Structure formats: structure tokens, C-alpha cells
């Protein structure tokens, strides 16, 4: 069967597609909630394609499809296959060594904000991350320094004004005095923001952006908007990691059709169990009993130890953690957290999720 004919027969379902070259090697893995539409898009007009996509298409000789019941499963399967196969044309989620941390540590009288491939050890400052987008981290740091004039080119604090001070980019940190305290206070506010303790820094930047827009300084307001979006992205990542570090066990249900439901049991970043069943059918009670039995066996083994120890999210987990966190908040599913003292209510919980 020709490649074009095979593409025409791809179903309109969620799933993962594997692009292969003439040697049968998988060179790209992707996912979509509508497989045929997504795969066909590669072979249409290339005017809007990036150079990477155009180069990829030249080498595609075959496509393999793996269907899933839900888009969530397609995301998870894509992640697993990329980790296993490491295709040539995949860049995201391929090299966890490229993940970054934003670190804050006091050196002398000043806090220093850095990007690092490793978190700080012990209590020597703060570490946030890992983050997967270097551009986002860099823009967030640059934005903080730009908005609050923290770009001192002579942080030795020797009483001599630096070049950036004369340009209006430094608030006088190099001169010492109250500017040093102001600088440190702003950096502490950044740490409080990313720790989820205080959002005043973000609110202040949003207020300044609004004032710039009212003054018709639209270009400068757009810069502030980009800075704010970068900070919000980092903040969301921290929320994902805080949620994941809770070692939650949860039951998740997604409606597939009018009477069909997909049920998942998820612990932390692992899907321990999943199955589709038909609600209201003659076999639904037996199916539900089977699911309860399987879920119960899993829970007996995992709930008791789920909260035993807080474990930081590793760089190998971060993408899975983001997928699960986004899914739970997407509105596409219903979920309930399980703890050891709720095992007796498992039956009621399952019935509530699928009713």
C-alpha cells in the first residue's frame, strides 16, 4: 500500500503517529486528537512549514499509527515513545540534560539570579525548576531586571556609578546605600512568588503595564506583557511540581461517548490502571465490580506509602507531570483524590465520577 493510500485510511481518532524513513527507522513521533487531519497536514502546502518540518517530510516513507481512547493517553504515549526511541527530529522531551533551574543565592551583600543545569544543594538559597524552556527562564530574569532597574554592571558596590546607572538601567546598586536593600527585597519577592507565597511582584508589574498602556506607550507595555507571561509560565511550572510532589493517588473518569467512560487510576506521574466500560448496560455492574476490584488491589499497595515521603519532581518526570496536571484542569475529565482513610468510600467515589 502506498503512503498516500495509507494516510487516507488513518482514522479520525486520538492517538500517536510514528514517521519512518526508507530504512524503517522512526524519525519523528507526534500526537493528535484527530490523527488523519494531523498527518495529512505534513503533506499539504509547505509554505507555512518550518525548515525542520520540510526536511522531515522529505525523509518520510512510512507512517505507523497507534490509536488511543483519549487525547490525554495520546500525550502520555507520545512522551513514553520519545523517551524510548529518541527520534532524530524530536527535540522537546528528548534531552532532559537541557532542563534548567533558576537559582537565587546571596553572594556578598547581593542576591544573584542565575540559570543552572543543577539545583543548589542544601539551604544555600533557592532553586526553582526544572524548566524545559531556556528562552522563558531567560526572559523572566531579563524582565525582572529591566522593570526594576537591577542591571548593575558593577555589583562590587565600591561607591562608583556603573555605566548602566548613567543609562538608567541600574537603580544605584553599585553606589551602595538603600538601593542594595531594594534590590534584595525585589529578589526576595521573586522567590516568594515562585514559592506560591506572595503574588505582589506580579501584581505590581501588571499595574505598571496597565499604566504604560494608558499613557499610550504600547511598545513598552507589550514588553511588560511578555515579561509577565514568562513569569506566569514559571509560576505554573512550580504549581505543577508542588502538586506532583504531593504523591497524590487519584481516580479519573472521562466521558468518551454518551454511555462510555474511560477510568484511570493515577499515582504521581504514573497511570497504574485504565479501562473503558459502558454505563447502564447489562454488563456494566459486572464491569464496574471488576474495575473496583482492580482499583482496590492497586490502592492497597500504593495509598499507604503515597504520602510517606515528599519526593522532588525529577527532570525525567516534569513533562509527564505537566501533561497530567493540565489534563486534570482541562475540564475534559472528573477526578477524585484518594487517601488511606477514604478506601471505604471508593465505591461511592467511583459511582459519583461516572454517573
Short mmCIF file of C-alpha atoms in Angstrom, two decimals:
data_model
loop_
_atom_site.label_atom_id
_atom_site.label_comp_id
_atom_site.label_asym_id
_atom_site.label_seq_id
_atom_site.Cartn_x
_atom_site.Cartn_y
_atom_site.Cartn_z
CA UNK A 1 0.00 0.00 0.00
CA UNK A 2 1.33 3.42 -0.95
CA UNK A 3 1.98 6.06 1.68
CA UNK A 4 -0.78 8.35 0.30
CA UNK A 5 -3.31 5.50 0.43
CA UNK A 6 -2.26 4.59 3.96
CA UNK A 7 -2.76 8.21 5.07
CA UNK A 8 -6.30 8.24 3.61
CA UNK A 9 -7.19 5.26 5.78
CA UNK A 10 -5.95 6.79 9.03
CA UNK A 11 -8.92 7.15 11.41
CA UNK A 12 -10.22 10.42 12.86
CA UNK A 13 -9.37 9.39 16.42
CA UNK A 14 -6.88 10.45 19.09
CA UNK A 15 -3.52 8.73 19.02
CA UNK A 16 0.16 8.80 18.16
CA UNK A 17 1.84 8.68 14.76
CA UNK A 18 5.36 7.42 14.06
CA UNK A 19 7.12 8.75 10.95
CA UNK A 20 9.64 6.35 9.42
CA UNK A 21 12.41 6.73 6.84
CA UNK A 22 13.43 4.41 3.98
CA UNK A 23 15.30 2.15 6.42
CA UNK A 24 12.22 1.74 8.60
CA UNK A 25 13.69 3.83 11.42
CA UNK A 26 11.33 6.04 13.42
CA UNK A 27 12.49 9.62 12.82
CA UNK A 28 9.60 11.51 14.44
CA UNK A 29 6.84 10.82 16.96
CA UNK A 30 3.80 13.06 17.29
CA UNK A 31 0.31 13.03 18.79
CA UNK A 32 -3.08 14.42 17.87
CA UNK A 33 -6.73 14.26 18.85
CA UNK A 34 -7.52 13.82 15.12
CA UNK A 35 -4.84 11.61 13.61
CA UNK A 36 -5.77 11.77 9.92
CA UNK A 37 -6.09 15.56 9.88
CA UNK A 38 -2.75 15.98 11.65
CA UNK A 39 -0.78 13.57 9.47
CA UNK A 40 -2.27 15.00 6.26
CA UNK A 41 -1.14 18.48 7.30
CA UNK A 42 2.51 17.46 6.82
CA UNK A 43 1.97 16.72 3.13
CA UNK A 44 -0.03 19.81 2.18
CA UNK A 45 1.39 23.15 1.03
CA UNK A 46 4.79 23.68 2.63
CA UNK A 47 4.64 27.49 2.57
CA UNK A 48 3.77 27.63 6.28
CA UNK A 49 6.05 24.77 7.32
CA UNK A 50 9.25 25.40 9.22
CA UNK A 51 12.54 24.28 7.69
CA UNK A 52 12.62 21.40 10.19
CA UNK A 53 9.22 20.13 9.04
CA UNK A 54 10.13 20.45 5.35
CA UNK A 55 13.31 18.47 5.96
CA UNK A 56 11.38 15.84 7.92
CA UNK A 57 8.76 15.37 5.18
CA UNK A 58 11.49 14.71 2.59
CA UNK A 59 12.58 11.66 4.59
CA UNK A 60 9.15 10.18 5.43
CA UNK A 61 8.49 6.87 3.69
CA UNK A 62 6.00 5.27 6.06
CA UNK A 63 3.64 6.15 8.90
CA UNK A 64 2.60 3.93 11.78
CA UNK A 65 -0.49 4.77 13.82
CA UNK A 66 -1.26 3.91 17.44
CA UNK A 67 -4.84 4.80 18.40
CA UNK A 68 -5.90 5.84 21.91
CA UNK A 69 -9.28 6.39 23.52
CA UNK A 70 -8.44 9.90 24.75
CA UNK A 71 -6.17 12.80 23.88
CA UNK A 72 -4.64 12.51 27.36
CA UNK A 73 -3.45 8.96 26.57
CA UNK A 74 -2.01 10.21 23.28
CA UNK A 75 0.08 12.79 25.17
CA UNK A 76 1.34 10.17 27.62
CA UNK A 77 2.10 7.62 24.90
CA UNK A 78 3.98 10.23 22.86
CA UNK A 79 6.15 11.03 25.88
CA UNK A 80 6.90 7.35 26.51
CA UNK A 81 7.81 6.64 22.89
CA UNK A 82 10.07 9.69 22.60
CA UNK A 83 11.93 8.61 25.74
CA UNK A 84 12.29 5.07 24.42
CA UNK A 85 13.08 5.70 20.74
CA UNK A 86 14.67 9.18 20.86
CA UNK A 87 13.76 10.03 17.25
CA UNK A 88 16.06 12.22 15.21
CA UNK A 89 13.54 15.02 14.59
CA UNK A 90 12.06 15.24 18.07
CA UNK A 91 13.57 17.94 20.21
CA UNK A 92 11.13 18.50 23.03
CA UNK A 93 11.24 15.95 25.86
CA UNK A 94 14.32 14.36 24.28
CA UNK A 95 17.23 15.68 26.31
CA UNK A 96 16.45 16.14 29.99
CA UNK A 97 20.07 17.27 30.45
CA UNK A 98 18.98 20.54 28.81
CA UNK A 99 16.47 21.31 31.56
CA UNK A 100 17.23 24.40 33.61
CA UNK A 101 16.85 25.67 37.15
CA UNK A 102 16.51 29.27 38.24
CA UNK A 103 18.72 29.70 41.30
CA UNK A 104 18.93 32.56 43.80
CA UNK A 105 21.89 32.73 46.16
CA UNK A 106 23.38 35.52 48.24
CA UNK A 107 26.97 36.37 47.35
CA UNK A 108 28.36 39.13 49.50
CA UNK A 109 25.64 41.70 50.05
CA UNK A 110 23.56 40.87 46.96
CA UNK A 111 21.37 38.01 45.79
CA UNK A 112 22.48 36.64 42.42
CA UNK A 113 19.93 35.18 40.00
CA UNK A 114 21.31 32.52 37.69
CA UNK A 115 20.26 29.82 35.25
CA UNK A 116 21.82 26.45 36.06
CA UNK A 117 21.58 22.83 34.91
CA UNK A 118 21.68 21.74 38.57
CA UNK A 119 19.74 22.94 41.64
CA UNK A 120 21.54 24.43 44.63
CA UNK A 121 22.47 21.98 47.35
CA UNK A 122 21.31 22.28 50.94
CA UNK A 123 19.81 25.53 52.19
CA UNK A 124 22.16 27.79 50.27
CA UNK A 125 19.48 29.96 48.64
CA UNK A 126 16.50 28.94 46.47
CA UNK A 127 16.19 26.68 43.42
CA UNK A 128 13.17 26.67 41.12
CA UNK A 129 12.53 24.21 38.31
CA UNK A 130 13.43 22.18 36.39
CA UNK A 131 12.17 24.18 33.43
CA UNK A 132 12.13 22.99 29.84
CA UNK A 133 12.34 26.31 28.02
CA UNK A 134 15.55 28.31 28.31
CA UNK A 135 14.04 31.28 26.48
CA UNK A 136 11.21 31.57 29.03
CA UNK A 137 13.57 31.47 32.02
CA UNK A 138 15.95 33.96 30.41
CA UNK A 139 13.14 36.39 29.53
CA UNK A 140 11.71 36.21 33.05
CA UNK A 141 15.10 37.13 34.56
CA UNK A 142 15.70 39.84 31.97
CA UNK A 143 12.22 41.24 32.55
CA UNK A 144 12.69 41.46 36.32
CA UNK A 145 15.98 43.31 35.88
CA UNK A 146 14.54 45.60 33.22
CA UNK A 147 11.34 46.57 35.04
CA UNK A 148 13.03 47.21 38.39
CA UNK A 149 16.36 48.56 37.09
CA UNK A 150 18.52 45.77 38.51
CA UNK A 151 21.02 45.66 35.65
CA UNK A 152 24.08 46.77 37.57
CA UNK A 153 27.29 46.31 35.57
CA UNK A 154 29.48 46.81 38.67
CA UNK A 155 27.85 44.90 41.56
CA UNK A 156 31.03 45.12 43.67
CA UNK A 157 29.37 48.09 45.45
CA UNK A 158 32.52 50.24 45.52
CA UNK A 159 30.76 53.61 45.53
CA UNK A 160 31.42 54.32 41.83
CA UNK A 161 28.46 54.56 39.41
CA UNK A 162 28.45 51.90 36.73
CA UNK A 163 27.73 52.53 33.04
CA UNK A 164 24.20 51.15 33.35
CA UNK A 165 23.46 53.63 36.13
CA UNK A 166 24.14 56.51 33.74
CA UNK A 167 21.84 54.81 31.20
CA UNK A 168 19.01 54.46 33.71
CA UNK A 169 19.24 50.66 33.83
CA UNK A 170 20.66 50.41 37.36
CA UNK A 171 18.95 51.87 40.42
CA UNK A 172 22.30 52.68 42.07
CA UNK A 173 23.24 49.29 43.46
CA UNK A 174 26.88 49.99 42.65
CA UNK A 175 26.75 53.07 44.92
CA UNK A 176 25.54 51.11 47.93
CA UNK A 177 23.02 52.52 50.37
CA UNK A 178 19.28 51.86 50.18
CA UNK A 179 19.46 50.59 46.58
CA UNK A 180 21.14 47.41 47.83
CA UNK A 181 18.25 46.72 50.22
CA UNK A 182 15.70 47.50 47.49
CA UNK A 183 17.44 45.11 45.11
CA UNK A 184 17.44 42.27 47.66
CA UNK A 185 13.81 42.91 48.58
CA UNK A 186 12.74 42.62 44.92
CA UNK A 187 14.63 39.34 44.50
CA UNK A 188 13.04 38.00 47.70
CA UNK A 189 9.64 38.93 46.26
CA UNK A 190 10.51 36.86 43.17
CA UNK A 191 11.32 33.87 45.40
CA UNK A 192 8.05 34.35 47.30
CA UNK A 193 6.14 34.48 44.03
CA UNK A 194 7.65 31.25 42.71
CA UNK A 195 7.14 29.61 46.10
CA UNK A 196 3.43 30.43 45.81
CA UNK A 197 3.54 32.63 48.92
CA UNK A 198 3.11 36.18 47.61
CA UNK A 199 1.95 37.44 44.21
CA UNK A 200 2.55 41.15 44.89
CA UNK A 201 5.52 41.31 42.49
CA UNK A 202 3.41 40.03 39.59
CA UNK A 203 0.53 42.34 40.52
CA UNK A 204 2.89 45.33 40.59
CA UNK A 205 4.23 44.50 37.12
CA UNK A 206 0.69 44.13 35.79
CA UNK A 207 -0.17 47.53 37.28
CA UNK A 208 2.84 49.14 35.61
CA UNK A 209 1.88 47.53 32.28
CA UNK A 210 -1.64 49.00 32.55
CA UNK A 211 -0.23 52.47 33.27
CA UNK A 212 2.05 52.26 30.22
CA UNK A 213 -0.89 51.29 28.02
CA UNK A 214 -2.94 54.23 29.39
CA UNK A 215 -0.02 56.53 28.56
CA UNK A 216 -0.07 55.11 25.00
CA UNK A 217 3.40 53.58 25.46
CA UNK A 218 2.18 50.44 23.70
CA UNK A 219 5.56 49.06 22.69
CA UNK A 220 6.84 49.24 26.25
CA UNK A 221 3.57 47.80 27.56
CA UNK A 222 3.98 44.87 25.16
CA UNK A 223 7.44 44.21 26.60
CA UNK A 224 5.96 44.11 30.10
CA UNK A 225 3.26 41.74 28.87
CA UNK A 226 5.91 39.34 27.56
CA UNK A 227 7.85 39.54 30.81
CA UNK A 228 4.69 38.84 32.81
CA UNK A 229 3.79 35.86 30.61
CA UNK A 230 7.24 34.38 31.20
CA UNK A 231 6.88 34.75 34.97
CA UNK A 232 3.40 33.22 34.84
CA UNK A 233 4.81 30.28 32.89
CA UNK A 234 7.46 29.69 35.56
CA UNK A 235 4.81 30.03 38.25
CA UNK A 236 2.61 27.42 36.59
CA UNK A 237 5.56 25.02 36.45
CA UNK A 238 6.06 25.48 40.18
CA UNK A 239 2.37 24.72 40.76
CA UNK A 240 2.72 21.54 38.69
CA UNK A 241 5.71 20.40 40.70
CA UNK A 242 4.10 21.21 44.06
CA UNK A 243 1.07 19.17 43.05
CA UNK A 244 3.21 16.26 41.86
CA UNK A 245 5.40 16.26 44.96
CA UNK A 246 2.22 15.56 46.94
CA UNK A 247 2.44 11.96 45.64
CA UNK A 248 -1.30 12.01 45.01
CA UNK A 249 -3.28 8.90 44.14
CA UNK A 250 -6.36 9.79 42.10
CA UNK A 251 -9.21 8.19 40.20
CA UNK A 252 -10.02 9.97 36.93
CA UNK A 253 -13.01 9.48 34.63
CA UNK A 254 -13.52 10.86 31.12
CA UNK A 255 -16.74 10.53 29.12
CA UNK A 256 -15.97 9.06 25.69
CA UNK A 257 -19.47 8.71 24.28
CA UNK A 258 -22.96 9.05 25.73
CA UNK A 259 -22.70 5.78 27.66
CA UNK A 260 -18.97 5.03 27.62
CA UNK A 261 -16.47 6.15 30.23
CA UNK A 262 -12.69 5.72 30.47
CA UNK A 263 -11.44 5.26 34.01
CA UNK A 264 -7.83 5.86 35.10
CA UNK A 265 -6.00 5.27 38.34
CA UNK A 266 -3.02 7.63 38.53
CA UNK A 267 -0.32 7.90 41.13
CA UNK A 268 2.05 10.84 40.89
CA UNK A 269 3.08 10.69 37.19
CA UNK A 270 2.21 7.05 36.50
CA UNK A 271 -1.02 5.68 35.06
CA UNK A 272 -1.42 2.48 37.07
CA UNK A 273 -4.67 1.28 35.54
CA UNK A 274 -7.14 2.25 32.81
CA UNK A 275 -10.23 0.70 31.28
CA UNK A 276 -13.33 1.61 29.25
CA UNK A 277 -16.75 0.50 30.35
CA UNK A 278 -20.33 1.11 29.26
CA UNK A 279 -22.61 2.76 31.77
CA UNK A 280 -26.13 1.35 32.05
CA UNK A 281 -25.55 -1.80 30.00
CA UNK A 282 -26.46 -5.27 31.25
CA UNK A 283 -22.77 -5.90 31.82
CA UNK A 284 -21.99 -2.57 33.45
CA UNK A 285 -22.39 -3.83 37.01
CA UNK A 286 -20.01 -6.73 36.38
CA UNK A 287 -17.57 -4.38 34.65
CA UNK A 288 -17.77 -1.86 37.48
CA UNK A 289 -17.19 -4.63 40.02
CA UNK A 290 -14.12 -5.72 38.05
CA UNK A 291 -12.78 -2.18 37.96
CA UNK A 292 -13.41 -1.72 41.68
CA UNK A 293 -11.57 -4.94 42.39
CA UNK A 294 -8.57 -3.93 40.30
CA UNK A 295 -8.53 -0.39 41.66
CA UNK A 296 -8.77 -1.74 45.18
CA UNK A 297 -5.80 -4.06 44.67
CA UNK A 298 -3.72 -1.17 43.38
CA UNK A 299 -4.78 1.12 46.19
CA UNK A 300 -3.92 -1.37 48.89
CA UNK A 301 -0.36 -1.29 47.59
CA UNK A 302 0.10 2.39 46.84
CA UNK A 303 -2.04 4.61 49.06
CA UNK A 304 -0.38 3.64 52.32
CA UNK A 305 3.01 4.75 51.03
CA UNK A 306 1.89 7.63 48.79
CA UNK A 307 2.38 10.37 51.35
CA UNK A 308 5.22 8.75 53.24
CA UNK A 309 7.94 10.98 51.84
CA UNK A 310 7.97 14.16 49.77
CA UNK A 311 9.97 13.49 46.65
CA UNK A 312 11.07 16.28 44.34
CA UNK A 313 9.99 16.12 40.71
CA UNK A 314 12.90 14.87 38.67
CA UNK A 315 13.79 16.26 35.28
CA UNK A 316 12.64 12.93 33.84
CA UNK A 317 9.14 13.41 35.29
CA UNK A 318 8.48 17.04 34.52
CA UNK A 319 6.80 16.54 31.13
CA UNK A 320 4.55 13.77 32.43
CA UNK A 321 3.70 15.91 35.45
CA UNK A 322 2.70 18.81 33.17
CA UNK A 323 0.55 16.52 30.98
CA UNK A 324 -1.35 15.11 33.98
CA UNK A 325 -1.75 18.47 35.73
CA UNK A 326 -3.07 20.12 32.55
CA UNK A 327 -5.44 17.21 31.91
CA UNK A 328 -6.96 17.39 35.39
CA UNK A 329 -7.63 21.11 34.90
CA UNK A 330 -8.78 20.93 31.29
CA UNK A 331 -12.45 20.31 32.04
CA UNK A 332 -12.34 17.12 29.96
CA UNK A 333 -12.41 14.80 32.95
CA UNK A 334 -13.59 14.43 36.54
CA UNK A 335 -11.28 13.23 39.26
CA UNK A 336 -11.11 12.48 42.96
CA UNK A 337 -8.10 12.22 45.26
CA UNK A 338 -7.74 9.02 47.26
CA UNK A 339 -6.17 8.72 50.69
CA UNK A 340 -5.88 5.76 53.04
CA UNK A 341 -8.87 6.88 55.11
CA UNK A 342 -11.07 7.07 52.01
CA UNK A 343 -10.72 3.47 50.87
CA UNK A 344 -14.09 2.63 52.40
CA UNK A 345 -15.69 5.29 50.23
CA UNK A 346 -14.14 4.03 46.99
CA UNK A 347 -17.39 2.57 45.68
CA UNK A 348 -19.34 5.78 46.23
CA UNK A 349 -16.50 7.78 44.71
CA UNK A 350 -16.42 5.69 41.55
CA UNK A 351 -20.17 5.89 41.15
CA UNK A 352 -20.07 9.66 41.60
CA UNK A 353 -17.37 10.05 38.94
CA UNK A 354 -19.22 8.03 36.30
CA UNK A 355 -22.84 8.96 36.98
#
